[in-house]
Coordinates of C-alpha atoms and ligand atoms in Angstrom, one line a residue:
X1 CA -37.8 -60.2 6.7
X2 CA -40.7 -62.5 5.9
X3 CA -44.1 -62.6 7.7
X4 CA -43.1 -65.9 9.2
X5 CA -40.2 -64.2 11.0
X6 CA -42.6 -61.5 12.3
X7 CA -44.1 -64.3 14.3
X8 CA -41.0 -64.5 16.5
X9 CA -42.7 -62.1 18.7
X10 CA -45.8 -63.1 20.5
X11 CA -49.0 -61.1 19.7
X12 CA -49.3 -59.8 23.2
X13 CA -46.1 -57.7 22.7
X14 CA -47.8 -55.8 19.9
X15 CA -50.8 -55.2 22.0
X16 CA -48.6 -54.1 24.9
X17 CA -47.7 -50.8 23.2
X18 CA -51.1 -49.3 23.9
X19 CA -51.0 -50.5 27.4
X20 CA -47.5 -49.1 27.9
X21 CA -48.6 -45.8 26.5
X22 CA -51.4 -45.7 29.1
X23 CA -49.1 -46.8 31.9
X24 CA -46.4 -44.3 31.2
X25 CA -48.9 -41.6 31.8
X26 CA -48.6 -42.5 35.5
X27 CA -44.9 -42.1 35.5
X28 CA -42.8 -39.1 36.2
X29 CA -39.9 -40.6 34.3
X30 CA -39.3 -43.7 32.2
X31 CA -36.1 -45.8 32.1
X32 CA -35.4 -47.2 28.7
X33 CA -33.0 -50.2 28.8
X34 CA -30.9 -50.7 25.7
X35 CA -28.2 -53.3 25.0
X36 CA -24.9 -51.4 25.0
X37 CA -23.6 -53.6 22.2
X38 CA -26.5 -52.7 19.9
X39 CA -28.2 -49.5 21.0
X40 CA -29.9 -49.1 17.7
X41 CA -31.1 -52.7 17.2
X42 CA -32.3 -53.0 20.8
X43 CA -34.5 -49.9 20.6
X44 CA -38.2 -50.6 19.9
X45 CA -39.1 -48.7 16.7
X46 CA -42.3 -47.2 18.2
X47 CA -41.2 -46.4 21.7
X48 CA -39.9 -42.9 21.2
X49 CA -43.2 -42.0 19.5
X50 CA -45.2 -42.8 22.6
X51 CA -42.8 -41.5 25.2
X52 CA -40.9 -38.6 23.6
X53 CA -42.6 -36.1 25.8
X54 CA -41.6 -37.9 29.1
X55 CA -38.5 -37.3 31.1
X56 CA -36.3 -40.3 30.2
X57 CA -33.1 -42.0 31.0
X58 CA -31.4 -44.2 28.4
X59 CA -29.5 -47.0 30.1
X60 CA -26.9 -48.8 28.1
X61 CA -26.9 -52.2 29.9
X62 CA -24.4 -55.0 29.5
X63 CA -21.6 -52.5 29.3
X64 CA -19.2 -55.3 30.4
X65 CA -19.8 -57.0 27.0
X66 CA -19.6 -54.0 24.7
X67 CA -16.7 -52.4 22.8
X68 CA -15.9 -49.4 25.0
X69 CA -14.9 -47.2 22.1
X70 CA -18.1 -47.8 20.1
X71 CA -20.3 -47.6 23.2
X72 CA -18.8 -44.3 24.2
X73 CA -19.4 -42.8 20.8
X74 CA -23.1 -43.7 21.0
X75 CA -23.3 -42.3 24.5
X76 CA -21.8 -39.1 23.4
X77 CA -24.2 -38.9 20.4
X78 CA -27.3 -39.4 22.6
X79 CA -26.0 -36.9 25.2
X80 CA -25.5 -34.3 22.4
X81 CA -29.1 -35.0 21.4
X82 CA -30.2 -34.0 24.9
X83 CA -30.8 -37.5 26.3
X84 CA -29.7 -38.5 29.8
X85 CA -27.6 -41.6 29.6
X86 CA -25.8 -44.1 31.8
X87 CA -23.8 -47.2 31.0
X88 CA -24.5 -50.0 33.5
X89 CA -23.9 -53.7 34.2
X90 CA -27.1 -54.8 35.8
X91 CA -25.7 -58.3 36.4
X92 CA -23.0 -57.0 38.8
X93 CA -24.7 -53.8 39.7
X94 CA -22.0 -51.5 38.3
X95 CA -23.3 -47.9 38.1
X96 CA -26.8 -49.0 39.2
X97 CA -26.5 -46.8 42.2
X98 CA -26.2 -43.8 39.9
X99 CA -29.7 -44.2 38.5
X100 CA -31.7 -42.7 41.3
X101 CA -29.6 -39.6 41.8
X102 CA -29.8 -38.9 38.1
X103 CA -33.6 -39.4 38.1
X104 CA -33.9 -37.0 41.0
X105 CA -31.7 -34.5 39.3
X106 CA -33.8 -34.7 36.1
X107 CA -37.1 -34.3 38.1
X108 CA -35.9 -31.6 40.6
X109 CA -37.3 -28.7 38.6
X110 CA -40.7 -30.4 38.3
X111 CA -40.8 -31.1 42.0
X112 CA -39.7 -27.6 42.9
X113 CA -42.4 -26.2 40.6
X114 CA -45.0 -28.4 42.4
X115 CA -43.7 -27.3 45.8
X116 CA -43.9 -23.7 44.8
X117 CA -47.5 -24.2 43.8
X118 CA -48.1 -25.5 47.3
X119 CA -48.6 -29.1 46.2
X120 CA -47.8 -31.8 48.8
X121 CA -44.5 -33.6 48.3
X122 CA -45.1 -37.0 46.7
X123 CA -43.2 -40.1 45.6
X124 CA -41.7 -40.0 42.1
X125 CA -42.7 -42.9 39.9
X126 CA -40.8 -44.7 37.2
X127 CA -40.8 -47.9 35.2
X128 CA -38.4 -49.8 33.0
X129 CA -39.0 -50.5 29.4
X130 CA -37.1 -52.6 26.9
X131 CA -37.0 -55.5 24.5
X132 CA -36.8 -59.1 25.8
X133 CA -33.5 -60.2 27.3
X134 CA -32.0 -56.8 27.6
X135 CA -31.8 -57.2 31.3
X136 CA -35.0 -55.7 32.7
X137 CA -35.6 -58.3 35.4
X138 CA -31.9 -58.3 36.4
X139 CA -32.0 -54.5 36.9
X140 CA -35.2 -54.6 38.8
X141 CA -33.7 -57.3 41.1
X142 CA -30.6 -55.2 41.5
X143 CA -32.6 -52.1 42.4
X144 CA -34.8 -53.9 44.8
X145 CA -31.9 -55.3 46.7
X146 CA -31.4 -51.9 48.2
X147 CA -35.0 -51.3 48.8
X148 CA -36.8 -52.5 52.0
X149 CA -40.4 -52.5 51.0
X150 CA -42.9 -53.0 48.2
X151 CA -45.8 -50.7 48.5
X152 CA -49.4 -51.8 47.9
X153 CA -51.3 -52.0 44.7
X154 CA -52.3 -48.7 43.1
X155 CA -55.6 -48.1 41.4
X156 CA -55.1 -47.7 37.7
X157 CA -52.4 -50.3 37.5
X158 CA -53.0 -54.0 36.9
X159 CA -53.6 -55.8 40.2
X160 CA -50.5 -58.0 40.2
X161 CA -48.2 -55.1 39.9
X162 CA -46.6 -53.4 42.8
X163 CA -44.3 -50.5 43.4
X164 CA -40.8 -51.1 44.8
X165 CA -39.7 -48.2 47.0
X166 CA -36.3 -47.0 46.0
X167 CA -35.4 -44.7 48.9
X168 CA -37.7 -42.3 50.6
X169 CA -39.5 -40.7 47.7
X170 CA -38.9 -42.8 44.7
X171 CA -40.9 -45.8 43.4
X172 CA -40.4 -48.3 40.6
X173 CA -43.1 -50.4 39.1
X174 CA -42.0 -54.0 39.7
X175 CA -43.2 -55.2 36.2
X176 CA -41.2 -53.9 33.2
X177 CA -42.8 -52.9 29.9
X178 CA -41.8 -55.5 27.4
X179 CA -41.5 -54.4 23.8
X180 CA -40.5 -56.1 20.6
X181 CA -37.3 -55.1 18.8
X182 CA -37.1 -53.9 15.2
X183 CA -37.4 -56.9 12.8
X184 CA -37.8 -55.4 9.4
X185 CA -34.1 -55.0 8.9
X186 CA -32.3 -58.4 8.4
X187 CA -29.1 -56.9 9.9
X188 CA -31.0 -56.1 13.1
X189 CA -32.2 -59.7 13.3
X190 CA -28.6 -61.0 13.0
X191 CA -27.4 -58.6 15.7
X192 CA -30.2 -59.8 18.0
X193 CA -29.5 -63.4 17.3
X194 CA -25.7 -63.1 17.7
X195 CA -26.1 -61.6 21.2
X196 CA -28.8 -64.0 22.3
X197 CA -31.5 -61.4 22.4
X198 CA -33.7 -63.7 20.3
X199 CA -33.6 -67.5 20.7
X200 CA -31.1 -69.5 18.7
X201 CA -32.8 -71.4 15.8
X202 CA -35.2 -68.5 15.1
X203 CA -32.8 -67.5 12.3
X204 CA -30.7 -70.3 10.6
X205 CA -27.7 -70.7 12.9
X206 CA -25.3 -71.0 10.0
X207 CA -26.4 -67.7 8.6
X208 CA -26.0 -66.0 12.0
X209 CA -22.5 -67.4 12.4
X210 CA -21.5 -66.4 8.8
X211 CA -22.7 -62.9 9.5
X212 CA -20.8 -62.9 12.8
X213 CA -17.5 -64.1 11.3
X214 CA -17.7 -61.6 8.4
X215 CA -18.5 -58.9 10.8
X216 CA -15.6 -59.8 13.1
X217 CA -13.3 -60.1 10.1
X218 CA -14.2 -56.6 9.1
X219 CA -14.3 -54.8 12.5
X220 CA -12.2 -57.0 14.8
X221 CA -9.5 -58.7 12.6
X222 CA -6.8 -58.7 15.3
X223 CA -9.1 -60.5 17.8
X224 CA -10.0 -63.4 15.5
X225 CA -6.4 -63.6 14.4
X226 CA -5.4 -64.1 18.0
X227 CA -8.1 -66.5 19.0
X228 CA -8.6 -68.6 15.8
X229 CA -5.6 -67.6 13.6
X230 CA -7.9 -66.2 11.0
X231 CA -6.5 -63.8 8.5
X232 CA -8.2 -60.9 6.9
X233 CA -8.3 -62.4 3.4
X234 CA -9.6 -65.9 4.6
X235 CA -12.8 -67.1 3.0
X236 CA -15.7 -68.2 5.1
X237 CA -14.8 -71.9 4.4
X238 CA -11.2 -71.3 5.5
X239 CA -12.4 -69.5 8.7
X240 CA -14.7 -72.4 9.6
X241 CA -11.9 -74.9 8.7
X242 CA -9.4 -73.1 10.9
X243 CA -11.8 -72.9 13.9
X244 CA -12.9 -76.5 13.5
X245 CA -9.3 -77.9 13.4
X246 CA -8.1 -75.7 16.2
X247 CA -10.9 -76.8 18.4
X248 CA -11.1 -80.4 17.3
X249 CA -14.6 -80.2 15.9
X250 CA -14.4 -83.3 13.8
X251 CA -17.0 -85.9 13.0
X252 CA -16.1 -89.7 13.0
X253 CA -15.3 -89.7 9.2
X254 CA -13.0 -86.7 9.7
X255 CA -15.5 -84.1 8.3
X256 CA -15.9 -80.9 10.2
X257 CA -18.7 -80.8 12.8
X258 CA -20.2 -77.5 11.7
X259 CA -22.8 -77.5 14.4
X260 CA -20.2 -77.5 17.1
X261 CA -18.2 -74.8 15.3
X262 CA -21.3 -72.6 15.2
X263 CA -21.9 -73.1 18.9
X264 CA -18.2 -72.3 19.8
X265 CA -18.3 -69.0 17.8
X266 CA -21.5 -67.9 19.4
X267 CA -20.4 -68.9 22.9
X268 CA -17.1 -67.1 22.4
X269 CA -18.9 -63.9 21.4
X270 CA -21.4 -64.0 24.2
X271 CA -18.9 -65.0 26.9
X272 CA -16.5 -62.2 26.0
X273 CA -13.8 -64.6 24.8
X274 CA -13.1 -62.1 22.0
X275 CA -13.2 -59.1 24.2
X276 CA -15.9 -56.4 24.4
X277 CA -17.8 -56.3 21.1
X278 CA -20.3 -53.9 19.6
X279 CA -22.6 -54.9 16.7
X280 CA -24.3 -51.6 15.9
X281 CA -21.8 -49.1 14.5
X282 CA -22.1 -45.4 14.8
X283 CA -22.0 -45.1 11.0
X284 CA -25.4 -46.8 11.0
X285 CA -27.0 -43.9 12.8
X286 CA -29.4 -42.3 10.3
X287 CA -29.9 -38.9 11.9
Ligands
GDP301 P1 -35.2 -59.3 30.5 O1 -35.9 -60.3 29.6 O2 -35.1 -58.0 29.9 O3 -35.9 -59.3 31.9 O4 -33.7 -59.9 30.7 P2 -33.1 -60.6 32.0 O5 -33.0 -59.7 33.1 O6 -33.8 -61.9 32.2 O7 -31.6 -60.8 31.4 C1 -31.3 -61.6 30.3 C2 -29.9 -62.2 30.4 O8 -28.9 -61.1 30.4 C3 -29.7 -62.9 31.8 O9 -28.9 -64.1 31.5 C4 -28.9 -61.9 32.6 O10 -28.1 -62.5 33.5 C5 -28.1 -61.2 31.5 N1 -27.7 -59.9 31.9 C6 -28.5 -58.9 32.3 N2 -27.8 -57.7 32.5 C7 -26.5 -58.0 32.3 C8 -25.3 -57.2 32.2 O11 -25.2 -56.0 32.5 N3 -24.2 -57.9 31.8 C9 -24.2 -59.2 31.5 N4 -23.0 -59.8 31.1 N5 -25.3 -60.0 31.5 C10 -26.4 -59.4 31.8

């Protein structure tokens, strides 16, 4: 991608990596939020470098929107690599209650070690990290629903930040770490645009929709056949023509209203009108 496109992401996000590295030093465990539809594209390229030594949970959020089969293949892959994972839907709270028990299980050995050394029991600390729009605030809200109190500011952490008590001995930083996604790979840019992780219009909408339709035609032919009567051999023009006519996207002179067609396709994808979809494929894993 061009340098212009690098400016999608505000400068403060780049500076934040160092800050996040510092902050994670205070944590017993970090929670990395990924988009279940694109677990590769929604991973910050530098994150693993700075937190690889930390106990970690990989959360696949927006499980409700993903293609179960593809999502489960990724989950299995990460589990085999030794990661702790959970698939969740932060919007409805599905599986969110499993996060704390898993964190406690992961940290049990460390706590037992500390206890055996005669150290006083203490609260476990965690924070959420992820790219914009992956659902960090939604998850923090969901987790704080079940928590009664916010504890006071802690030295070493920016003043405005507080800890949310999750149960007796577990605390969550109320401000997530915001990181930029990968942007060097055009494919990643398209995946982020299709799912709404980056604002519409950052990439040309027509290119995003062309990419999406080609992708659906390759990976989900039966879904677009059912919804738009698109056949596998249809050209891009035919696909747009079929959707336009089916949905009455016509301008006054009778020409197709492409802008409306683009919006319909993106809205259908994002609102699950085509079923659960995944945009990263397991074949793209480079390890
Ligand atoms: P943040 O920028 O990472 O804090 O993301 P937000 O928490 O603001 O979420 C971005 C959008 O994703 C919002 O519209 C949320 O309602 C939506 N969202 C978050 N989690 C889920 C989820 O699990 N499923 C679905 N369908 N939407 C979600």
